[in-house]
Coordinates of C-alpha atoms (C1' of nucleotides) in Angstrom, one line a residue:
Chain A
X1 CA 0.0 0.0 0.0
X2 CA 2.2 2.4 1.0
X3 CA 5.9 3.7 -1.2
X4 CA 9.2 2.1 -0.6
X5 CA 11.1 5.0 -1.9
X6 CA 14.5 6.9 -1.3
X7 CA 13.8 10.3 -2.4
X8 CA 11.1 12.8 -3.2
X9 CA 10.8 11.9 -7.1
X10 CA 10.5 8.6 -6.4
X11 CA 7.5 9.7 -4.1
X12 CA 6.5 11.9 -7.0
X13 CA 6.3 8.7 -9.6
X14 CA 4.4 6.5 -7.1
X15 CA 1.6 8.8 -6.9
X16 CA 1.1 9.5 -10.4
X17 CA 1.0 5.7 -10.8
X18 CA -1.7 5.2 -8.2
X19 CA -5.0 5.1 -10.1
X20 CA -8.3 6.9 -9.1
X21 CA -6.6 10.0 -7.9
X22 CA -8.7 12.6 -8.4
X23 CA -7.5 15.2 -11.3
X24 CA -8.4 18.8 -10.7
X25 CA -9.8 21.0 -13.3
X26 CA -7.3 23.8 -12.3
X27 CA -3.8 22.9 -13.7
X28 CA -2.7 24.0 -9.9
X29 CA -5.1 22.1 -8.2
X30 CA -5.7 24.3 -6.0
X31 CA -9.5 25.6 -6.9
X32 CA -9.3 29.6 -9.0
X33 CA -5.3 29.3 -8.2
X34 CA -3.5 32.5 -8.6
X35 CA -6.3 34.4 -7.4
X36 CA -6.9 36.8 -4.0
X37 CA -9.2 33.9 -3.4
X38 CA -6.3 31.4 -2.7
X39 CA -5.4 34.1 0.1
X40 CA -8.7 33.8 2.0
X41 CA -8.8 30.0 1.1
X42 CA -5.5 30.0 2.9
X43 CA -6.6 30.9 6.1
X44 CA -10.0 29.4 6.1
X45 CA -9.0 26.1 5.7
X46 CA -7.0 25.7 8.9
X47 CA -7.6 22.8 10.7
X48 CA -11.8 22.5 8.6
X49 CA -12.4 20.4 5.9
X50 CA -11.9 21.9 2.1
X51 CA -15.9 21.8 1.6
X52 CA -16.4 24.0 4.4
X53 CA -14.0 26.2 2.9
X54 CA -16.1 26.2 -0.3
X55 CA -19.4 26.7 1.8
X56 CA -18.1 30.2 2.9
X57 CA -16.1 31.4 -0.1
X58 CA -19.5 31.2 -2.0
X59 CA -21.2 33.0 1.1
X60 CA -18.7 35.4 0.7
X61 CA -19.2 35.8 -3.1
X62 CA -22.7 36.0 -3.3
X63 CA -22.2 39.6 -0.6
X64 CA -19.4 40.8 -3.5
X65 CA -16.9 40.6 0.0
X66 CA -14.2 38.5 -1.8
X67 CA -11.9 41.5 -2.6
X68 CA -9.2 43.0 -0.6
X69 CA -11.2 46.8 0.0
X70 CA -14.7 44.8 1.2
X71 CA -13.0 42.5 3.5
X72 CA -11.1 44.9 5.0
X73 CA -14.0 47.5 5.3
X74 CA -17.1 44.8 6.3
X75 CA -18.8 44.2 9.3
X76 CA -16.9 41.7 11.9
X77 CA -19.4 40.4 13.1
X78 CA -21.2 39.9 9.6
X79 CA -17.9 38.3 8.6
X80 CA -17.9 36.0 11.2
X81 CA -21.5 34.7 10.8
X82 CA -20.3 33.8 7.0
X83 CA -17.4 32.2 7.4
X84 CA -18.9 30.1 10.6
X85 CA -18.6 27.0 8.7
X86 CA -14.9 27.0 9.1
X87 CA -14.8 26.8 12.7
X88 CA -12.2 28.8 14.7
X89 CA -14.5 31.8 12.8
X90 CA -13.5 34.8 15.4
X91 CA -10.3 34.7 14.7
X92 CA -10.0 33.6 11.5
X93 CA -12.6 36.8 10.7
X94 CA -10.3 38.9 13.0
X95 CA -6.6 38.0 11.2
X96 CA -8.4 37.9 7.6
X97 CA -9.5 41.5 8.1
X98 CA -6.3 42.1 9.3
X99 CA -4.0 40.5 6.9
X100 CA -6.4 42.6 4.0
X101 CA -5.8 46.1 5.7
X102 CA -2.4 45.4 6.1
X103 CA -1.7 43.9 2.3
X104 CA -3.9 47.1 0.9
X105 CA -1.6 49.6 3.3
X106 CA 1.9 48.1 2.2
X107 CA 1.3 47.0 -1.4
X108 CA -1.7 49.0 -2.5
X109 CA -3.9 46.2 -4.7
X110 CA -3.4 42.3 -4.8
X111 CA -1.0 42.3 -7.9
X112 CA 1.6 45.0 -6.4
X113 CA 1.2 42.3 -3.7
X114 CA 1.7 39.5 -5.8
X115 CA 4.9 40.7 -7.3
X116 CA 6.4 42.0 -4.3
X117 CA 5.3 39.9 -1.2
X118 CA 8.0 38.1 0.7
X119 CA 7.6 34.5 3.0
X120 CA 8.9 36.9 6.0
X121 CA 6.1 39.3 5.2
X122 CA 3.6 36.4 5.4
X123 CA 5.0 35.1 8.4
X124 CA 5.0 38.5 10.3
X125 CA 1.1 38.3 10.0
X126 CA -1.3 37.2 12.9
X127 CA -2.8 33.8 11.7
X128 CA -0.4 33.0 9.1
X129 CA 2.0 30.1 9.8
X130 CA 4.7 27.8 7.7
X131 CA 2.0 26.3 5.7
X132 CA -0.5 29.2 5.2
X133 CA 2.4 30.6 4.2
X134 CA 3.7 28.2 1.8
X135 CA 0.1 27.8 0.0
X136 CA 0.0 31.5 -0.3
X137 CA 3.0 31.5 -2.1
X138 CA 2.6 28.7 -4.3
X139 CA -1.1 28.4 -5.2
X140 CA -2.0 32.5 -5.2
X141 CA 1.5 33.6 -6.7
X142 CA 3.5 30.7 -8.1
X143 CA 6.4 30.9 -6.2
X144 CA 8.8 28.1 -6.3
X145 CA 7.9 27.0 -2.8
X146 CA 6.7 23.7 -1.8
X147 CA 3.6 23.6 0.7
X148 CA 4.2 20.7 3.9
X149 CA 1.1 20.1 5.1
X150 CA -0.3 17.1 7.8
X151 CA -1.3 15.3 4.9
X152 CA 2.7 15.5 3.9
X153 CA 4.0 14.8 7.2
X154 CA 1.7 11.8 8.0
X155 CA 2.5 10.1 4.9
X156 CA 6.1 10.6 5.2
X157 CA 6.2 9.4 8.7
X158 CA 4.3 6.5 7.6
X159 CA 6.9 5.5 5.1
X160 CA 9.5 5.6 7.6
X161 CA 11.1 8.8 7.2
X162 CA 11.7 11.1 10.8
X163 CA 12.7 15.1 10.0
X164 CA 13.7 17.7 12.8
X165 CA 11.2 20.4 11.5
X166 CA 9.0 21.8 8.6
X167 CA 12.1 23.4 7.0
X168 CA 13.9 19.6 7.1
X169 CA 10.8 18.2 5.1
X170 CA 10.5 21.0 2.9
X171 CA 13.8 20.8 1.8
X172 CA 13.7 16.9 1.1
X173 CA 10.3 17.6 -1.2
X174 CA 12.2 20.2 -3.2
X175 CA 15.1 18.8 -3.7
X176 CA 14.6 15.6 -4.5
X177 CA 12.2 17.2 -7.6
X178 CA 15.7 19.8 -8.4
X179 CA 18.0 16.6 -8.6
X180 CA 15.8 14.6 -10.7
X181 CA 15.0 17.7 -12.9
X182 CA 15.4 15.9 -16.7
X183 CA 13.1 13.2 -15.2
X184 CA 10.6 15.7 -14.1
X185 CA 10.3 16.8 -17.8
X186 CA 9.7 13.6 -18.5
X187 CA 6.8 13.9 -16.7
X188 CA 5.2 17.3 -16.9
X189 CA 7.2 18.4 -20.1
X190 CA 10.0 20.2 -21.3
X191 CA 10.9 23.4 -19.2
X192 CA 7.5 22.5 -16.5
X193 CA 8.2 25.7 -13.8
X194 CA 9.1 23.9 -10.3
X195 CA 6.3 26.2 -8.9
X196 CA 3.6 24.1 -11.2
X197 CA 5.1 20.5 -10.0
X198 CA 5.2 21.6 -6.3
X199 CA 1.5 22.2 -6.9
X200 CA 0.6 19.3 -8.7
X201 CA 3.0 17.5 -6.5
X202 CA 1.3 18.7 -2.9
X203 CA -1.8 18.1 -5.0
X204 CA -1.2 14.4 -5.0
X205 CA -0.1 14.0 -1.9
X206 CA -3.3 15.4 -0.8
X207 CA -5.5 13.5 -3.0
X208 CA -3.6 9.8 -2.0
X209 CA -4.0 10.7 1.8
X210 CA -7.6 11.1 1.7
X211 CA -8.4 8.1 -0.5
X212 CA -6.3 5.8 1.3
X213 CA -8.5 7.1 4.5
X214 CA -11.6 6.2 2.6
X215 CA -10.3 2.6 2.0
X216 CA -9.6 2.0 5.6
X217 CA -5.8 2.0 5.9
X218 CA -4.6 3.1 9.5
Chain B
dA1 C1' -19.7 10.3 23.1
dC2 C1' -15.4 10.7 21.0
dC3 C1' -12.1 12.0 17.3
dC4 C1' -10.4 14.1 13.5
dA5 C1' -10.0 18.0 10.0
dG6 C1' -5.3 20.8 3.9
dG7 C1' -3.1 25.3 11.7
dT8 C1' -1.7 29.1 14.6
dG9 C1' -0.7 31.8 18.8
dT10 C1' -0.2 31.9 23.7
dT11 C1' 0.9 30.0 28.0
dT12 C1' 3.5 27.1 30.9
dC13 C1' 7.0 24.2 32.7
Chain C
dG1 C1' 12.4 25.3 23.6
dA2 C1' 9.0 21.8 23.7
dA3 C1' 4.7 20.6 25.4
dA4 C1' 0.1 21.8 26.5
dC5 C1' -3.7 24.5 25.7
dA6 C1' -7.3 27.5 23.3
dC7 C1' -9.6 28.5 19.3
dA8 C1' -15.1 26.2 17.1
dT9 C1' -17.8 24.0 13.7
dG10 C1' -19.2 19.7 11.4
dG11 C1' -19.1 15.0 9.9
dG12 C1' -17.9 10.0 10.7

DNA sequence: ACCCAGGTGTTTC
DNA sequence: GAAACACATGGG
C-alpha cells in the first residue's frame, strides 16, 4: 500500500501511478489558483475540511466581499457569521480583516502584492504560519515554494522517514524534484516551472492521503 | 460520546 | 524550547 522510496521523485512517480486520484480542473489544483481567493482559502481552511472552505467562499461571493477593499472595510461580526462554517470563525474573521488592511496599506492592490510579497512578510502576520504561508505563495503567486502540510507529514512518517522540522521536510520535497530535474520533464514536459510540479505535486499527496482514508488503511 | 480535519498563537513548565 | 492548551464547527 504504501511507497518504498528513497527520495522525493520517487514519491512523486508512485503517486502519479496510483490510479483513481482525483485530477483537478485547475492545472494548480488548488480551486481559481492564482487568485486573491487562494489568500482567503489559505486561512479558512486551517484545521476544517476543504468543503467548508467552499461553503463560505460562496457566502462570501454572493455579498461581492471576496476583494481586498470589502474584506477589509465589512462588518466583523457579519464576517464571522459567513465564514462560521470554518470553525475557529472569530479569529480567523479577525486576522483575515487584518492581513487585508495590512496587504492594501503596504502593497496598494493584490498584484503589487503579488509581485512584491515576501515569506517573511507572510509570516509576520497574525494567523499566518509555515504552511499558510507556503500555500499563499505557491497556489496564489506561483512561487517556487513547496507547501508541507499534515497530509505531507503523515505520509512521510508513515513510510518511515523522521525530520527535525518543517524546513527539514521541505527541503527533502524540493530537492529531491531539483535533482531529478530531466526526469521531471519527462513527466510534466519540457521546461514545466518547479512552482507548477510543487503544486501538482502537494496536490497528489493530498489526493492519495484522503483516499487511502476512505479505503480504511490506518 | 469521541475523534479528527489541507493550523496558529499563547501560556507554561 | 517543547509541550500543553485555546480556538469552534461539522461529519464520521
Amino acid at each position: 500500500m504504501l511507497p518504498n522510496i528513497e527520495n522525493s521523485f520517487e514519491l512523486l512517480v508512485f503517486l502519479k501511478n496510483q490510479l483513481l486520484l482525483k485530477d483537478s480542473k485547475d492545472e494548480f489544483w488548488w480551486e481559481n489558483s492564482g487568485s486573491f481567493e487562494v489568500v482567503v482559502g489559505a486561512i479558512l481552511v486551517q484545521n476544517t475540511k476543504w468543503e467548508n472552505v467552499i461553503f463560505s467562499l460562496n457566502n462570501l461571493k454572493n455579498q461581492n466581499l471576496l476583494n481586498l477593499e470589502s474584506l477589509s472595510n465589512c462588518d466583523l461580526r457579519l464576517l464571522e457569521s459567513l465564514i462560521m462554517k470554518c470553525g475557529f470563525f472569530r479569529q480567523k474573521a479577525q486576522r483575515l480583516q487584518n492581513l487585508c488592511a495590512n496587504i492594501l496599506e503596504s502593497f496598494g492592490d493584490f498584484e503589487n502584492f503579488k509581485e512584491n510579497v515576501s515569506r517573511e512578510w507572510l509570516l509576520s502576520q497574525k494567523g499566518i504560519g509555515f504552511e499558510s504561508a507556503d500555500s499563499i505563495l505557491n497556489y496564489a503567486l506561483y512561487r517556487e515554494v513547496m507547501v508541507v502540510d499534515r497530509y505531507t507529514q503523515r505520509l512521510l512518517s508513515e513510510c518511515g522517514f523522521e525530520f527535525y522540522d518543517y524546513d527539514e521536510i521541505q527541503n527533502w520535497l524540493q530537492n529531491g524534484i531539483i535533482e531529478n530535474y530531466e526526469r521531471v520533464e519527462n513527466l510534466y514536459g519540457k521546461n514545466v516551472s518547479l512552482a507548477k510540479v510543487y503544486a501538482r505535486f502537494h496536490a497528489k499527496i493530498v489526493e492519495f492521503s484522503k483516499q487511502i482514508k476512505i479505503k480504511g488503511e490506518k
